[in-house]
mmCIF file of C-alpha atoms in Angstrom:
data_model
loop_
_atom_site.group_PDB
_atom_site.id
_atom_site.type_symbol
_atom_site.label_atom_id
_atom_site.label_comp_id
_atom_site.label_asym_id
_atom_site.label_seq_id
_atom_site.Cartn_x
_atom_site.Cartn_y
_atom_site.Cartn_z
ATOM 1 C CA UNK M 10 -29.178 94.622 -1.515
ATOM 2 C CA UNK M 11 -31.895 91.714 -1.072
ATOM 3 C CA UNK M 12 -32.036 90.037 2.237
ATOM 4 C CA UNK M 13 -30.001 86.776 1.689
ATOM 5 C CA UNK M 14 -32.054 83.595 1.545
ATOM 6 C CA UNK M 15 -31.046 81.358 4.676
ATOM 7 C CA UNK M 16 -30.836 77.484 3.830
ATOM 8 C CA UNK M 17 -33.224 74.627 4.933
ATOM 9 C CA UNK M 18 -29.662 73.139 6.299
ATOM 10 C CA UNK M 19 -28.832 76.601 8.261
ATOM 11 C CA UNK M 20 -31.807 77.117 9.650
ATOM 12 C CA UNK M 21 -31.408 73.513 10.974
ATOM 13 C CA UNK M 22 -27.935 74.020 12.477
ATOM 14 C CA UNK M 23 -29.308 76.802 14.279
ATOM 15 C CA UNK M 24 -31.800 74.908 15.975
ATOM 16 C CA UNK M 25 -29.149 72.336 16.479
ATOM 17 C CA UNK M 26 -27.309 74.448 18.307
ATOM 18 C CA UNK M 27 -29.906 76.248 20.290
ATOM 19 C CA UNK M 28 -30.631 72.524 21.556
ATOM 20 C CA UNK M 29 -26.897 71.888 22.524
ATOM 21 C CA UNK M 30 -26.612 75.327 24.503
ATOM 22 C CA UNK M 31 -29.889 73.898 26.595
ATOM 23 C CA UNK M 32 -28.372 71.243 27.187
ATOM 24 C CA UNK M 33 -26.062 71.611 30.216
ATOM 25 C CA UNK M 34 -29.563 73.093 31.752
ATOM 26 C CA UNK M 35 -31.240 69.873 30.732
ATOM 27 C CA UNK M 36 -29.095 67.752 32.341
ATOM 28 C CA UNK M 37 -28.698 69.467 35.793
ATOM 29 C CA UNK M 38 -32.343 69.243 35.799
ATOM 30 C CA UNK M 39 -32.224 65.357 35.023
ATOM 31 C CA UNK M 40 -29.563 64.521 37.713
ATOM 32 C CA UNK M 41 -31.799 66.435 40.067
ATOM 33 C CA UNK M 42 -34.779 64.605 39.525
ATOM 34 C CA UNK M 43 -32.620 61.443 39.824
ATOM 35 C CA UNK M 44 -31.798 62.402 43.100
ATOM 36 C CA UNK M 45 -35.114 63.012 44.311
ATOM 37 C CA UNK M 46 -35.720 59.630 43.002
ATOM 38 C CA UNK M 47 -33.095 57.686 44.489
ATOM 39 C CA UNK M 48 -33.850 58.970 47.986
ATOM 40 C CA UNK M 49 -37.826 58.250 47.576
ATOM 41 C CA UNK M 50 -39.012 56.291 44.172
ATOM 42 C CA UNK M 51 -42.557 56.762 45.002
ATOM 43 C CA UNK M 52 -42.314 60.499 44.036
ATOM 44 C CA UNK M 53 -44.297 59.927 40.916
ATOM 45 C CA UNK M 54 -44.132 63.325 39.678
ATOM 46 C CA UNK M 55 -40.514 63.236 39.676
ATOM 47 C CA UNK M 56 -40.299 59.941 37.732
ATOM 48 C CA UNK M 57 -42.620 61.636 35.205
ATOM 49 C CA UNK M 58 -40.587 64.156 34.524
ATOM 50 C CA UNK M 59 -37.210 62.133 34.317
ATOM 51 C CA UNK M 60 -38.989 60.091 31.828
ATOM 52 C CA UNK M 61 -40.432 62.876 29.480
ATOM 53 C CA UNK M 62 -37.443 64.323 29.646
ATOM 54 C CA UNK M 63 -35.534 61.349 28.853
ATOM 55 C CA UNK M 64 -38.293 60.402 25.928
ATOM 56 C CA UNK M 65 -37.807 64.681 24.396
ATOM 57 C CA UNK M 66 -33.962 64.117 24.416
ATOM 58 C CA UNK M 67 -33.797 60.156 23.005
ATOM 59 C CA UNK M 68 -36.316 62.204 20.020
ATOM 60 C CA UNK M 69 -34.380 65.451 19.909
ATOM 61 C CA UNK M 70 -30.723 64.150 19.586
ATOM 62 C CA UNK M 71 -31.908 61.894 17.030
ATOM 63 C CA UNK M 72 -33.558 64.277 14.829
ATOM 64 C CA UNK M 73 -30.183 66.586 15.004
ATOM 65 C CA UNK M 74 -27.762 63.688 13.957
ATOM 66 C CA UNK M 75 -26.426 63.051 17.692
ATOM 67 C CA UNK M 76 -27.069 59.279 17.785
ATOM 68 C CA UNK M 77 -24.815 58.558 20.458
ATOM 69 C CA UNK M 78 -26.850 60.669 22.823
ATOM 70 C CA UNK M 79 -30.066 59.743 21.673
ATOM 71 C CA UNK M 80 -29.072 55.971 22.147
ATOM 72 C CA UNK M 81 -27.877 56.888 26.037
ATOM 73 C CA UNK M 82 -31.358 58.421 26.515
ATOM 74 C CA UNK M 83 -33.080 55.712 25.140
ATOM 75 C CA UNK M 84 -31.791 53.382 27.500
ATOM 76 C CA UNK M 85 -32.141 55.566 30.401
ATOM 77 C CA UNK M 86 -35.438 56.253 29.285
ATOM 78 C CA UNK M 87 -36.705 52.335 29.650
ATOM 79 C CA UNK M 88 -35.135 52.405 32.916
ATOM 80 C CA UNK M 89 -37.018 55.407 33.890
ATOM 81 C CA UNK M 90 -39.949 53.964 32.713
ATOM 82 C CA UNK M 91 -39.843 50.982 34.705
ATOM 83 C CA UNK M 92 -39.903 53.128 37.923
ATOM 84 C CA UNK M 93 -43.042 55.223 36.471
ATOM 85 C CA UNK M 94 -44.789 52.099 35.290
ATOM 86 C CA UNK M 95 -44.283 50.609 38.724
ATOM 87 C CA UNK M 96 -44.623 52.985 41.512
ATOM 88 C CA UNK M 97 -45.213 50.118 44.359
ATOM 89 C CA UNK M 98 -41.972 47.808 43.615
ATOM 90 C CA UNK M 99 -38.600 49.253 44.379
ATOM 91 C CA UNK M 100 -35.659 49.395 41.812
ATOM 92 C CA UNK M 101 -32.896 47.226 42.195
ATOM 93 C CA UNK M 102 -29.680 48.580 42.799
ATOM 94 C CA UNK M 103 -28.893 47.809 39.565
ATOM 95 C CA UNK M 104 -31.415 50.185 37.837
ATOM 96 C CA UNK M 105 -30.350 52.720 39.725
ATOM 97 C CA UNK M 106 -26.422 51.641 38.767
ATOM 98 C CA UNK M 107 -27.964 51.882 35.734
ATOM 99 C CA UNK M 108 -29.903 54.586 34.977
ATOM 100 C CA UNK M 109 -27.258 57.093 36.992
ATOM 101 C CA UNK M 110 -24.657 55.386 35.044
ATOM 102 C CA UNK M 111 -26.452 56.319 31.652
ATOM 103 C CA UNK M 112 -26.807 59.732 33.136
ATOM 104 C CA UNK M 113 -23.019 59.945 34.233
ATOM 105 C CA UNK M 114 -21.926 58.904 30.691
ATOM 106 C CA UNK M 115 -24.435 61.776 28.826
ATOM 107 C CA UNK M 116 -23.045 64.490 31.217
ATOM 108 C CA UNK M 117 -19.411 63.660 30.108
ATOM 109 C CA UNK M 118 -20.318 63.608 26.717
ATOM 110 C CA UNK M 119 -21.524 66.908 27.784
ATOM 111 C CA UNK M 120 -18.920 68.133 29.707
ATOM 112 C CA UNK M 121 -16.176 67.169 26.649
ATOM 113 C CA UNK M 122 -17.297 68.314 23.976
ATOM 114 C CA UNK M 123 -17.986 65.122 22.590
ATOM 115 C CA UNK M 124 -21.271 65.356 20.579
ATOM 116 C CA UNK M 125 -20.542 64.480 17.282
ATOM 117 C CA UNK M 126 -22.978 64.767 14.333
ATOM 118 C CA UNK M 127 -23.563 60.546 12.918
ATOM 119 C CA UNK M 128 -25.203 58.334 10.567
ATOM 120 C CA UNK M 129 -27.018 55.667 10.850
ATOM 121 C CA UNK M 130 -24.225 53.369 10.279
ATOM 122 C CA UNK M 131 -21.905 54.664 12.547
ATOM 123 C CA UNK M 132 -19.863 56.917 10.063
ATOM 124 C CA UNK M 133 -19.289 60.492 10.865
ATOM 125 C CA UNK M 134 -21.628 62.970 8.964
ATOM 126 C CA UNK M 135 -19.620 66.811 7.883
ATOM 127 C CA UNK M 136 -23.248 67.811 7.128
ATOM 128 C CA UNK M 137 -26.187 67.560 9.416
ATOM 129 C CA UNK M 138 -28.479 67.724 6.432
ATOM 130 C CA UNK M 139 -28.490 67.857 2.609
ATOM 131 C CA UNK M 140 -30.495 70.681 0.885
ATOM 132 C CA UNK M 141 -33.704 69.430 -0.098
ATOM 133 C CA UNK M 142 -35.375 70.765 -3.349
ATOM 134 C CA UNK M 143 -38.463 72.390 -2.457
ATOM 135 C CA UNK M 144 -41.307 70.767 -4.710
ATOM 136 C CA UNK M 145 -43.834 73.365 -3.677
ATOM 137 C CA UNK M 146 -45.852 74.707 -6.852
ATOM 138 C CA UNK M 147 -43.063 72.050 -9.183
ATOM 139 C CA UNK M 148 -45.963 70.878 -10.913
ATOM 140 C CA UNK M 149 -48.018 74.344 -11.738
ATOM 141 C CA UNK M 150 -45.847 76.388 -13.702
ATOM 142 C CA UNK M 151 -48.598 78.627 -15.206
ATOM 143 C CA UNK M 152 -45.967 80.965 -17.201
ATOM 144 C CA UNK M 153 -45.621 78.246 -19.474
ATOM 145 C CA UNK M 154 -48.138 78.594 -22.708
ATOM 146 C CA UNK M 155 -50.598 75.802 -23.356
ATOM 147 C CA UNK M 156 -49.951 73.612 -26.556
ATOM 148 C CA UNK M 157 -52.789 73.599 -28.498
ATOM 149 C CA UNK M 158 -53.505 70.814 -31.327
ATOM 150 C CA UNK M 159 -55.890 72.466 -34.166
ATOM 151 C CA UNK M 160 -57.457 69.643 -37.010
ATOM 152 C CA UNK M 161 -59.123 70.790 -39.711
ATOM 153 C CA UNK M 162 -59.318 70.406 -43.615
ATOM 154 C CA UNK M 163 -60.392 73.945 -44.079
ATOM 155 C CA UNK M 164 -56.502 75.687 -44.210
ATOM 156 C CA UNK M 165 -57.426 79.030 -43.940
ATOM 157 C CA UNK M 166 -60.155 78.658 -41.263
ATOM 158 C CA UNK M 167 -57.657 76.878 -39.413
ATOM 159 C CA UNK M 168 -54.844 79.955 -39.485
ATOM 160 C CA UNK M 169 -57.029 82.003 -39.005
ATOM 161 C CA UNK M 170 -58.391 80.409 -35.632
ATOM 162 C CA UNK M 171 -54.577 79.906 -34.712
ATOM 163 C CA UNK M 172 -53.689 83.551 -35.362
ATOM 164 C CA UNK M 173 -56.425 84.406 -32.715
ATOM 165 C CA UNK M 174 -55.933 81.953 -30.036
ATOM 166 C CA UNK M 175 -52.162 83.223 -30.154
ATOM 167 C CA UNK M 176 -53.055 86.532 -29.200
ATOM 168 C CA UNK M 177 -54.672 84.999 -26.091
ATOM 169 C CA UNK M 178 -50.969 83.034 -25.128
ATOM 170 C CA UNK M 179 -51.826 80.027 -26.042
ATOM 171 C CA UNK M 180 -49.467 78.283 -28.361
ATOM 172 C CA UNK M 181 -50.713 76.573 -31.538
ATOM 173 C CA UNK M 182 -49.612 73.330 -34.160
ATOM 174 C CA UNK M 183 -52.197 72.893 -37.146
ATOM 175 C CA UNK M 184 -52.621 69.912 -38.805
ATOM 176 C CA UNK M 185 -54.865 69.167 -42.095
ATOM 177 C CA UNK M 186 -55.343 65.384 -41.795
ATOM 178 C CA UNK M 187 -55.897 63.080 -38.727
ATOM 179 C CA UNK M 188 -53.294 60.925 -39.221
ATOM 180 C CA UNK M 189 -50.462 63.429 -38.982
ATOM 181 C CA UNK M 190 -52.607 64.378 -35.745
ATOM 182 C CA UNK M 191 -52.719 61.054 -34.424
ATOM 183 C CA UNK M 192 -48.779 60.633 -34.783
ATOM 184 C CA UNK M 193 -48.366 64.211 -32.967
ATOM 185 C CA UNK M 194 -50.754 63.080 -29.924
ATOM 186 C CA UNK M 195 -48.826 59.892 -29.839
ATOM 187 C CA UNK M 196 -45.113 61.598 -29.840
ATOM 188 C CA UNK M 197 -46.355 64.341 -27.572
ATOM 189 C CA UNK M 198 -49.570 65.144 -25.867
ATOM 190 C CA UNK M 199 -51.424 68.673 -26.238
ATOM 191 C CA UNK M 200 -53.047 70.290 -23.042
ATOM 192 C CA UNK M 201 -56.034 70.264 -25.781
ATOM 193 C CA UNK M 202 -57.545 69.499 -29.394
ATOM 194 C CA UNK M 203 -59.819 71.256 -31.245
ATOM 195 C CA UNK M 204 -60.913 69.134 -34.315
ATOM 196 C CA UNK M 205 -63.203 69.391 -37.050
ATOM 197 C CA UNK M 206 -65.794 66.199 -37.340
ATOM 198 C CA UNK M 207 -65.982 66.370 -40.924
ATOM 199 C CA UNK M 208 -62.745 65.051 -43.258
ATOM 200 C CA UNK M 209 -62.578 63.170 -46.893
ATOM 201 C CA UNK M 210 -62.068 60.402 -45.341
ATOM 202 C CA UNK M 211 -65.981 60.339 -43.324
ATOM 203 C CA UNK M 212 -68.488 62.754 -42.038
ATOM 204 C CA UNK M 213 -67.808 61.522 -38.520
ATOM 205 C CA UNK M 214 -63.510 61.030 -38.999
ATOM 206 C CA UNK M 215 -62.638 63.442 -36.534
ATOM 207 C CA UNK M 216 -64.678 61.801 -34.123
ATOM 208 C CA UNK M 217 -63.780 58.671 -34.750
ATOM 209 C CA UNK M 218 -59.751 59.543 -34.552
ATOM 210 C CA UNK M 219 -60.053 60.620 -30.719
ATOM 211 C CA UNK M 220 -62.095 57.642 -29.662
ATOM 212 C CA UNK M 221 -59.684 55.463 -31.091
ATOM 213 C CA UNK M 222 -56.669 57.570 -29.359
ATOM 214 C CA UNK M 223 -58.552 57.397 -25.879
ATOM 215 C CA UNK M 224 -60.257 53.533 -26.284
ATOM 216 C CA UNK M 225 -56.965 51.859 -28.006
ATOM 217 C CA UNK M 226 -54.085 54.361 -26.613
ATOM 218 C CA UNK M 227 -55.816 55.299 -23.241
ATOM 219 C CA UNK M 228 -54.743 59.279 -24.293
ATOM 220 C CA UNK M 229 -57.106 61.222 -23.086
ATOM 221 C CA UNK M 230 -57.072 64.930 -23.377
ATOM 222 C CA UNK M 231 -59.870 68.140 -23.525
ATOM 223 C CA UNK M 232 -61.286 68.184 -26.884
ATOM 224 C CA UNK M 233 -63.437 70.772 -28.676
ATOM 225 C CA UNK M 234 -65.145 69.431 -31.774
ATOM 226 C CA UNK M 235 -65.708 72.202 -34.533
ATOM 227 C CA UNK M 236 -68.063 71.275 -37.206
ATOM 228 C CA UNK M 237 -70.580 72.323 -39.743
ATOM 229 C CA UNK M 238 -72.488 69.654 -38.841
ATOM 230 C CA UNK M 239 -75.815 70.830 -36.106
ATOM 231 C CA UNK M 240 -77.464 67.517 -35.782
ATOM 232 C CA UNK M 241 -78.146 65.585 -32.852
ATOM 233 C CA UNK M 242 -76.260 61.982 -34.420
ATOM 234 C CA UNK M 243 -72.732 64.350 -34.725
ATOM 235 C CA UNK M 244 -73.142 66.349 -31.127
ATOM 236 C CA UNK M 245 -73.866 62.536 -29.788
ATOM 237 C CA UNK M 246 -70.527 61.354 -31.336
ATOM 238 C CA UNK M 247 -68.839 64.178 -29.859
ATOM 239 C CA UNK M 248 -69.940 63.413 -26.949
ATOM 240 C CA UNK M 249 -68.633 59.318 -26.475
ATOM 241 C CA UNK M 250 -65.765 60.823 -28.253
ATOM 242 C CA UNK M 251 -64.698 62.525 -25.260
ATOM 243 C CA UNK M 252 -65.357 65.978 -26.500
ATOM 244 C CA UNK M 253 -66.350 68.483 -23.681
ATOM 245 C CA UNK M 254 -67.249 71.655 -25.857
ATOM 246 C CA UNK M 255 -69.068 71.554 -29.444
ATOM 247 C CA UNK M 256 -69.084 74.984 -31.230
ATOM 248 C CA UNK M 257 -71.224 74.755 -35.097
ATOM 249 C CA UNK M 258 -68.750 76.934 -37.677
ATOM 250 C CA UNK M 259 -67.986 79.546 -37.818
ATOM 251 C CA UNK M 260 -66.969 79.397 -34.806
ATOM 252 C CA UNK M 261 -66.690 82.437 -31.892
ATOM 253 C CA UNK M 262 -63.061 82.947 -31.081
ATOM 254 C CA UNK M 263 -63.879 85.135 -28.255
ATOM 255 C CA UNK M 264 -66.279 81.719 -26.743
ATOM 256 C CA UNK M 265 -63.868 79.622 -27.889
ATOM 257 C CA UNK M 266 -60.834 80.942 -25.963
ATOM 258 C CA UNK M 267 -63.481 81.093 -22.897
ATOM 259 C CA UNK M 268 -63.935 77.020 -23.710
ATOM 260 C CA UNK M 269 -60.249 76.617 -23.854
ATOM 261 C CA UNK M 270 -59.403 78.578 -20.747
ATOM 262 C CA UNK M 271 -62.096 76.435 -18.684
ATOM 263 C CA UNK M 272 -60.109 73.716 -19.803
ATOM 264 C CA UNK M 273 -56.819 73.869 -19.690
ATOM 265 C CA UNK M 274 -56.819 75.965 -16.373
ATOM 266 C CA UNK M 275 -54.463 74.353 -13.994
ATOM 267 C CA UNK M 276 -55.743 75.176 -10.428
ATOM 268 C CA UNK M 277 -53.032 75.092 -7.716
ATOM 269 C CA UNK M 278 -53.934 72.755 -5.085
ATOM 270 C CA UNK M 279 -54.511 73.925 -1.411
ATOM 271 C CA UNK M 280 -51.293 73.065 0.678
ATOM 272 C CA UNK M 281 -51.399 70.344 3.409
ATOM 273 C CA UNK M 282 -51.646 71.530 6.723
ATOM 274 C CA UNK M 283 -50.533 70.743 9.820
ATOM 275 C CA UNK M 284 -50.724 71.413 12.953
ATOM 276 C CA UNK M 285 -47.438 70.225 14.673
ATOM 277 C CA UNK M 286 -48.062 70.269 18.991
ATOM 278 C CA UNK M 287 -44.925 69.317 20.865
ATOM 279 C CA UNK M 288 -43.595 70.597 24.547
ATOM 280 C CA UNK M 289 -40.277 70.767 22.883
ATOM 281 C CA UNK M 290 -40.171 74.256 20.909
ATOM 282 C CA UNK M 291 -36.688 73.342 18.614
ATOM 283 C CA UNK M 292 -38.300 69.509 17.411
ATOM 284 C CA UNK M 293 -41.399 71.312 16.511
ATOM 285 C CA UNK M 294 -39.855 73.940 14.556
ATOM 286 C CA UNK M 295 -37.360 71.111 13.147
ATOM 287 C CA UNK M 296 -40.297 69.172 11.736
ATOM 288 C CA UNK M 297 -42.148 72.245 10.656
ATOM 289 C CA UNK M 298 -39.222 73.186 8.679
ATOM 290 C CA UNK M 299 -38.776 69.880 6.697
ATOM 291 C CA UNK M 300 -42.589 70.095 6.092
ATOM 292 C CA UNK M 301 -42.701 73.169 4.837
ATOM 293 C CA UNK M 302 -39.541 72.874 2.370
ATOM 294 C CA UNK M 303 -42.187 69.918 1.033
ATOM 295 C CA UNK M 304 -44.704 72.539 0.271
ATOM 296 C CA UNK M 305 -46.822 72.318 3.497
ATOM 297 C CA UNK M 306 -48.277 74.603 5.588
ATOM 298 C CA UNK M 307 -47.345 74.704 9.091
ATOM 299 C CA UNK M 308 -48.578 76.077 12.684
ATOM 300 C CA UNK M 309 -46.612 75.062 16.017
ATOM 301 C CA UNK M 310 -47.302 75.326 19.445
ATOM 302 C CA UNK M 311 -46.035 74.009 22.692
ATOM 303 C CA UNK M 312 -48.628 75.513 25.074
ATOM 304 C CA UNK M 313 -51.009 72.626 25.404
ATOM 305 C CA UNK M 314 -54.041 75.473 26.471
ATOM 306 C CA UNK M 315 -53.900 76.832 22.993
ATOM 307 C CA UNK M 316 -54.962 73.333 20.771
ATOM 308 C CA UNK M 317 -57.981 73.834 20.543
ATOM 309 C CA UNK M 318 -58.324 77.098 19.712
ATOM 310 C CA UNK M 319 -55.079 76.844 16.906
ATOM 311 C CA UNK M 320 -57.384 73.724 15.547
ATOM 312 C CA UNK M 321 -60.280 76.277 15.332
ATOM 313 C CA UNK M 322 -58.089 79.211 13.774
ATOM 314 C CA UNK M 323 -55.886 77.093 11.470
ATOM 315 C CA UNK M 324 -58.104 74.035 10.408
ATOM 316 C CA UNK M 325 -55.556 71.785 9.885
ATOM 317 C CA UNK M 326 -55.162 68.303 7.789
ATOM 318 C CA UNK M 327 -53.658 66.621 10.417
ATOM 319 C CA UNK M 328 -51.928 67.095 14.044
ATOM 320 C CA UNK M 329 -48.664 65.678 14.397
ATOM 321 C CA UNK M 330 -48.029 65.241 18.239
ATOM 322 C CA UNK M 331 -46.058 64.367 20.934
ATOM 323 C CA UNK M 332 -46.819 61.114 23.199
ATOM 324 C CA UNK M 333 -44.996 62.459 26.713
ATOM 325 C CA UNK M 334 -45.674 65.800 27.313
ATOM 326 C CA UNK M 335 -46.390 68.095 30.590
ATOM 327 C CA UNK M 336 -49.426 67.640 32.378
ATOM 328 C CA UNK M 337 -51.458 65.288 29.691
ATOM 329 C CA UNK M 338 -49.928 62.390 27.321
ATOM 330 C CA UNK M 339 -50.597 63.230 23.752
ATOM 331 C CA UNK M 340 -53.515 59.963 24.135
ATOM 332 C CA UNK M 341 -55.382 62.620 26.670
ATOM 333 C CA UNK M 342 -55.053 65.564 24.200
ATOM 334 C CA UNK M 343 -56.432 63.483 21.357
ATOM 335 C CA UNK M 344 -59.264 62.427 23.192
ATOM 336 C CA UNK M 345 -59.640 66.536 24.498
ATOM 337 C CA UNK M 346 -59.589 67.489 20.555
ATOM 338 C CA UNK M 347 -62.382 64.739 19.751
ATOM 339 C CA UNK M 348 -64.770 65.729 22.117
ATOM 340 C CA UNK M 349 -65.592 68.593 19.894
ATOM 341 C CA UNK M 350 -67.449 66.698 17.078
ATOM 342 C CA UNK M 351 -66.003 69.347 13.912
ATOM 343 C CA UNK M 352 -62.584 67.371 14.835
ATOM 344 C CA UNK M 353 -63.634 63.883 15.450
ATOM 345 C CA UNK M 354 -62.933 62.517 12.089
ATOM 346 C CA UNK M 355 -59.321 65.256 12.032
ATOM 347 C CA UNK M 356 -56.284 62.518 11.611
ATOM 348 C CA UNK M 357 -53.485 63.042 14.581
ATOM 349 C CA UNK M 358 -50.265 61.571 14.257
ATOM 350 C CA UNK M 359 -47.783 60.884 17.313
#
């Protein structure tokens, strides 16, 4: 028996509640710093840590649905701020009433049980979040055989060519005039056309048919022009046509298919990566998960020493940061990654 797949939205809840078991930790740890505080505000190492503490749980309980919590941190996060911002002026006793007060209410949430999952309008939420459909690869489904539009007077040439180009997986509709190909194109367009130049109705027809499609219809396609015609005046016309391979008959099935293949190839694009840096370990694998169910690539860290060298290893697209973090503001760590000129231009994100 497989290994059952776990969900985008299980995989969140257990983060979600690996953040609410930490919490009773996190908390003790805030109302100490809030005492050092009260007895001596100019402890600035103390209000730096109430704050980014504050600033990780305001982000935190907002990513995991608990609003009411993250909307008690904010607040005792700007009060926080205050005292870091100004170390030489004493709070009022009504900051302090404050910010303890914001504290008090967040460790009786705490204490009964009260965290409850929200929306942004207030209404209760049974689910934390809906199951996203993963998009990764949607667009490069290669099992699927490429429809192939053959033109050409000649009928038995024509099967023939079809009858080959089968063999190779490719899926084939023949058509022996250009109008009934120019109704097909326009009802349903062909990964590519291979078209003779030469019909009753003009030497250059079968040229003239796909300029019209791409100048008058803006449908534009690969096209491979097959033709008895070798002069310069017909290989030109391809050419403006749009055509990208010209073959003289007969033609080569074996170069042919190589022409086609060339093509019609759909290459998979290289995921987006990123490089997601936060001192909180749950947020950053919370928004590695939702990047990576959009078909990114992901790398997380929350040891500030090892940037540099996970920019180096993993080359990323971007750096999505935090702002408050231990020891250097996610400003400082930008500027650290710059200095190396390989990463001055690399986009980072806060």
């Amino acid at each position: 028996m497989g290994e059952k797949t776990i969900s985008l939205s299980d995989k969140i809840a257990r983060l979600r509640g690996l953040f609410i078991e930490q919490l009773p930790e996190r908390m003790a740890g805030a109302r100490r710093l809030f005492d050092i505080l009260r007895a001596d505000p100019t402890v600035g190492e103390a209000a730096t840590s109430l704050h980014r503490y504050l600033h990780n749980t305001k982000g935190t309980a907002a990513s995991f649905g608990f609003l009411e919590l993250s909307a008690l941190s904010s607040k005792a996060e700007e009060l926080a701020k205050a005292i870091l911002e100004n170390p030489d002026a004493l709070p009022s006793n009504e900051n302090w009433q404050q910010l303890g007060g914001c504290l008090s209410d967040m460790e009786r949430m705490l204490e009964q049980s009260a965290l409850q999952v929200g929306s942004s309008d207030g209404q209760s939420e049974q689910k934390l979040m809906f199951e996203m459909p993963s998009t990764k690869n949607a667009a490069y489904d290669t099992n699927n055989e490429r429809l192939i539009y053959i033109c050409d007077d000649e009928t038995l040439m024509a099967e023939q060519l079809a009858a080959q180009l089968q063999c190779f997986g490719y899926q084939t509709v023949l058509f022996n005039n250009t109008a009934e190909l120019r109704d097909a194109v326009l009802a349903k367009q062909p990964d590519a056309v291979i078209m003779d130049i030469i019909f009753p109705e003009g030497k250059s027809e079968g040229t003239n048919v796909l300029a019209n499609l791409r100048e008058k219809h803006g449908i534009r396609f690969p096209a491979i022009f097959v033709s008895a015609r070798r002069d310069f005046d017909a290989r030109l016309r391809a050419i403006q046509a749009g055509g990208e391979a010209y073959f003289p008959k007969p033609v080569s099935a074996l170069e042919l298919v190589a022409s086609l293949d060339l093509l019609t190839r759909h290459s998979e694009p290289e995921s987006f990566r990123v490089l997601i840096v936060d001192d909180e370990p749950e947020i950053a694998q919370y928004h590695a998960l939702i990047l990576e169910n959009a078909g990114m690539v992901t790398r997380t860290t929350s040891v500030l020493e090892t940037v540099l060298d996970m920019v180096g290893e993993f080359k990323p697209d971007l750096v999505l940061m935090d702002m408050y973090m231990p020891r250097c503001s996610g400003h400082d760590m930008a500027k650290l990654i710059r200095q190396v000129p390989d990463y001055v231009g690399l986009p980072i994100v806060f």
